[in-house]
XYZ file of C-alpha atoms in Angstrom:
208
model
C -23.436 -15.003 38.365
C -24.115 -17.061 41.510
C -20.491 -16.644 42.661
C -20.704 -12.853 42.390
C -23.976 -13.037 44.307
C -22.227 -14.947 47.086
C -19.433 -12.344 47.244
C -21.942 -9.462 47.306
C -23.940 -11.210 50.036
C -20.844 -11.526 52.236
C -20.332 -7.772 51.959
C -24.013 -7.213 52.688
C -23.828 -9.489 55.721
C -20.882 -7.509 57.111
C -22.750 -4.257 56.468
C -25.903 -5.574 58.160
C -23.878 -6.293 61.298
C -21.961 -3.001 61.599
C -24.062 -0.565 59.549
C -21.146 0.712 57.463
C -17.928 -0.296 55.719
C -15.840 2.464 57.304
C -14.457 0.174 59.997
C -13.170 -2.412 57.522
C -9.975 -0.484 56.849
C -8.929 -0.841 60.510
C -9.640 -4.571 60.669
C -8.156 -7.633 58.992
C -9.578 -10.144 56.560
C -9.966 -12.888 59.158
C -12.199 -10.665 61.287
C -14.159 -9.383 58.271
C -14.821 -12.892 56.978
C -15.805 -14.178 60.419
C -18.194 -11.244 60.854
C -19.674 -11.760 57.388
C -20.338 -15.433 58.120
C -21.940 -14.607 61.464
C -24.223 -11.866 60.122
C -27.882 -12.614 59.497
C -27.394 -11.712 55.843
C -25.202 -14.793 55.439
C -28.331 -16.931 55.133
C -28.868 -15.402 51.693
C -25.675 -17.139 50.564
C -27.646 -20.340 50.125
C -30.220 -18.582 47.938
C -27.541 -17.640 45.419
C -26.034 -21.124 45.583
C -29.410 -22.595 44.658
C -30.046 -19.964 41.975
C -28.271 -21.705 39.071
C -29.830 -25.169 39.207
C -32.493 -24.986 41.917
C -35.324 -25.216 39.376
C -33.687 -27.685 36.996
C -35.976 -30.640 37.772
C -39.199 -28.681 37.402
C -37.960 -26.884 34.274
C -37.051 -30.193 32.656
C -40.535 -31.504 33.421
C -42.179 -28.425 31.913
C -40.007 -28.544 28.779
C -40.323 -32.313 28.389
C -36.527 -32.628 28.400
C -36.549 -35.213 31.195
C -38.660 -37.611 29.114
C -36.159 -37.347 26.271
C -33.262 -38.053 28.634
C -35.029 -40.969 30.308
C -35.880 -42.543 26.940
C -32.262 -42.225 25.793
C -30.832 -43.483 29.085
C -32.630 -44.399 32.266
C -34.365 -42.641 35.131
C -31.752 -43.445 37.756
C -28.907 -42.064 35.643
C -30.892 -38.909 34.875
C -31.638 -38.209 38.549
C -28.083 -39.001 39.629
C -26.458 -36.797 36.988
C -28.750 -33.869 37.771
C -28.189 -34.286 41.509
C -24.424 -34.160 40.977
C -24.708 -31.024 38.825
C -26.935 -29.278 41.393
C -24.659 -30.184 44.299
C -21.407 -29.283 42.545
C -22.911 -26.069 41.149
C -23.881 -24.873 44.616
C -20.584 -26.028 46.112
C -18.478 -24.213 43.499
C -20.630 -21.078 43.756
C -19.850 -20.889 47.475
C -16.128 -21.545 46.973
C -15.630 -19.124 44.070
C -17.792 -16.445 45.698
C -15.717 -16.659 48.862
C -12.481 -16.373 46.852
C -13.809 -13.243 45.105
C -14.798 -11.739 48.461
C -11.420 -12.474 50.039
C -9.446 -11.090 47.080
C -11.514 -7.893 47.030
C -10.903 -7.449 50.759
C -7.196 -8.174 50.293
C -6.895 -5.205 47.945
C -7.624 -2.862 50.884
C -6.856 -4.640 54.151
C -4.205 -7.132 55.360
C -4.854 -10.774 56.126
C -3.919 -10.246 59.770
C -3.637 -6.994 61.688
C -1.646 -7.263 64.918
C -3.591 -4.288 66.287
C -6.946 -6.023 65.739
C -8.503 -8.411 68.224
C -8.866 -11.367 65.851
C -5.343 -12.700 66.150
C -5.407 -12.528 69.942
C -8.722 -14.360 69.979
C -7.298 -17.106 67.770
C -4.161 -17.384 69.891
C -6.206 -17.772 73.057
C -8.459 -20.379 71.440
C -7.667 -23.957 70.517
C -8.807 -24.062 66.908
C -8.220 -27.399 65.207
C -7.094 -25.455 62.134
C -4.670 -23.239 64.017
C -1.680 -24.644 62.125
C -3.003 -23.009 58.931
C -3.031 -19.398 60.148
C -0.059 -20.038 62.441
C 2.005 -20.814 59.324
C 0.602 -17.894 57.343
C -1.904 -19.890 55.241
C -4.721 -17.413 55.811
C -6.487 -18.037 52.508
C -6.488 -21.780 53.161
C -7.862 -21.151 56.651
C -10.836 -19.212 55.290
C -11.332 -21.666 52.443
C -11.727 -24.484 54.963
C -14.819 -22.741 56.319
C -16.018 -22.092 52.749
C -15.562 -25.813 51.986
C -17.918 -26.878 54.778
C -20.397 -24.141 53.903
C -20.228 -25.311 50.282
C -21.089 -28.872 51.270
C -24.048 -27.584 53.234
C -25.105 -25.324 50.349
C -25.064 -28.298 47.990
C -27.277 -30.296 50.327
C -29.760 -27.442 50.705
C -29.809 -26.894 46.940
C -30.664 -30.557 46.390
C -33.553 -30.232 48.846
C -34.694 -27.080 47.087
C -34.529 -28.731 43.665
C -36.580 -31.675 44.936
C -39.191 -29.309 46.368
C -39.436 -27.534 42.987
C -41.280 -30.597 41.681
C -44.161 -29.722 43.989
C -43.789 -25.935 44.393
C -44.156 -23.971 41.171
C -43.327 -20.533 42.579
C -39.676 -19.871 41.646
C -39.118 -17.257 44.358
C -40.425 -19.621 47.019
C -38.171 -22.426 45.813
C -35.089 -20.187 45.912
C -35.968 -18.999 49.426
C -36.507 -22.553 50.603
C -32.812 -23.056 51.584
C -33.156 -20.221 54.119
C -36.262 -21.845 55.627
C -34.554 -25.252 55.693
C -31.456 -23.749 57.298
C -33.494 -22.206 60.107
C -35.379 -25.464 60.586
C -32.187 -27.508 60.770
C -30.618 -25.070 63.244
C -33.692 -25.256 65.488
C -33.990 -29.043 65.286
C -30.251 -29.572 65.643
C -29.848 -27.344 68.702
C -28.565 -29.416 71.583
C -28.272 -27.967 75.073
C -26.411 -29.710 77.891
C -26.241 -27.669 81.062
C -24.885 -24.272 80.117
C -23.426 -25.464 76.821
C -25.157 -25.256 73.451
C -24.211 -26.926 70.183
C -25.929 -26.280 66.884
C -26.056 -28.741 64.000
C -25.084 -25.856 61.725
C -22.503 -23.703 63.469
C -21.442 -21.067 60.936
C -18.226 -20.416 62.841
C -17.358 -24.030 63.644
C -13.783 -23.968 62.401
C -12.933 -20.690 64.085
C -13.885 -21.760 67.608
C -13.356 -25.519 67.401
């Protein structure tokens, strides 16, 4: 369910940027995915990643399941195992959701359109992952971005799960990754002269 939510959010993010899907047919997947990641709607990706296990700690406390697990094993093992499940759940939701999005786009548009501006932009740039798209590994190129976003989603989901021990409102807990993301971007913004670098650059691999 979370993976389909991620895929739907990527479409929503693209729509929020351009106001329609009519222009997708004239573009390529690389441009569509870049635009979807840049759109403001992309912040909702982390809500769906935290959806599956974001409340697991608080739910276990309410149901008394954590006491049973701690008695059978130990507290450290319980926390570690749950942290791994939360992180991997969010990570896989981002990866699988991105794959679904890319495959749905591939059914209508090509990976690269020579008439579109994306390929020229990549050729003019000096992306550290240029060898992937240069050799035709377009899926792998996009999945590299999804990998880093998945790592970040796992971290935010862990923070959200920890906060659920103190915040009982489920909606607020699930929206917490968006608030944390904005906070991290603001705190991590570094400006040197005319250059700016953000701790969380959604398009890091495309312009690096």
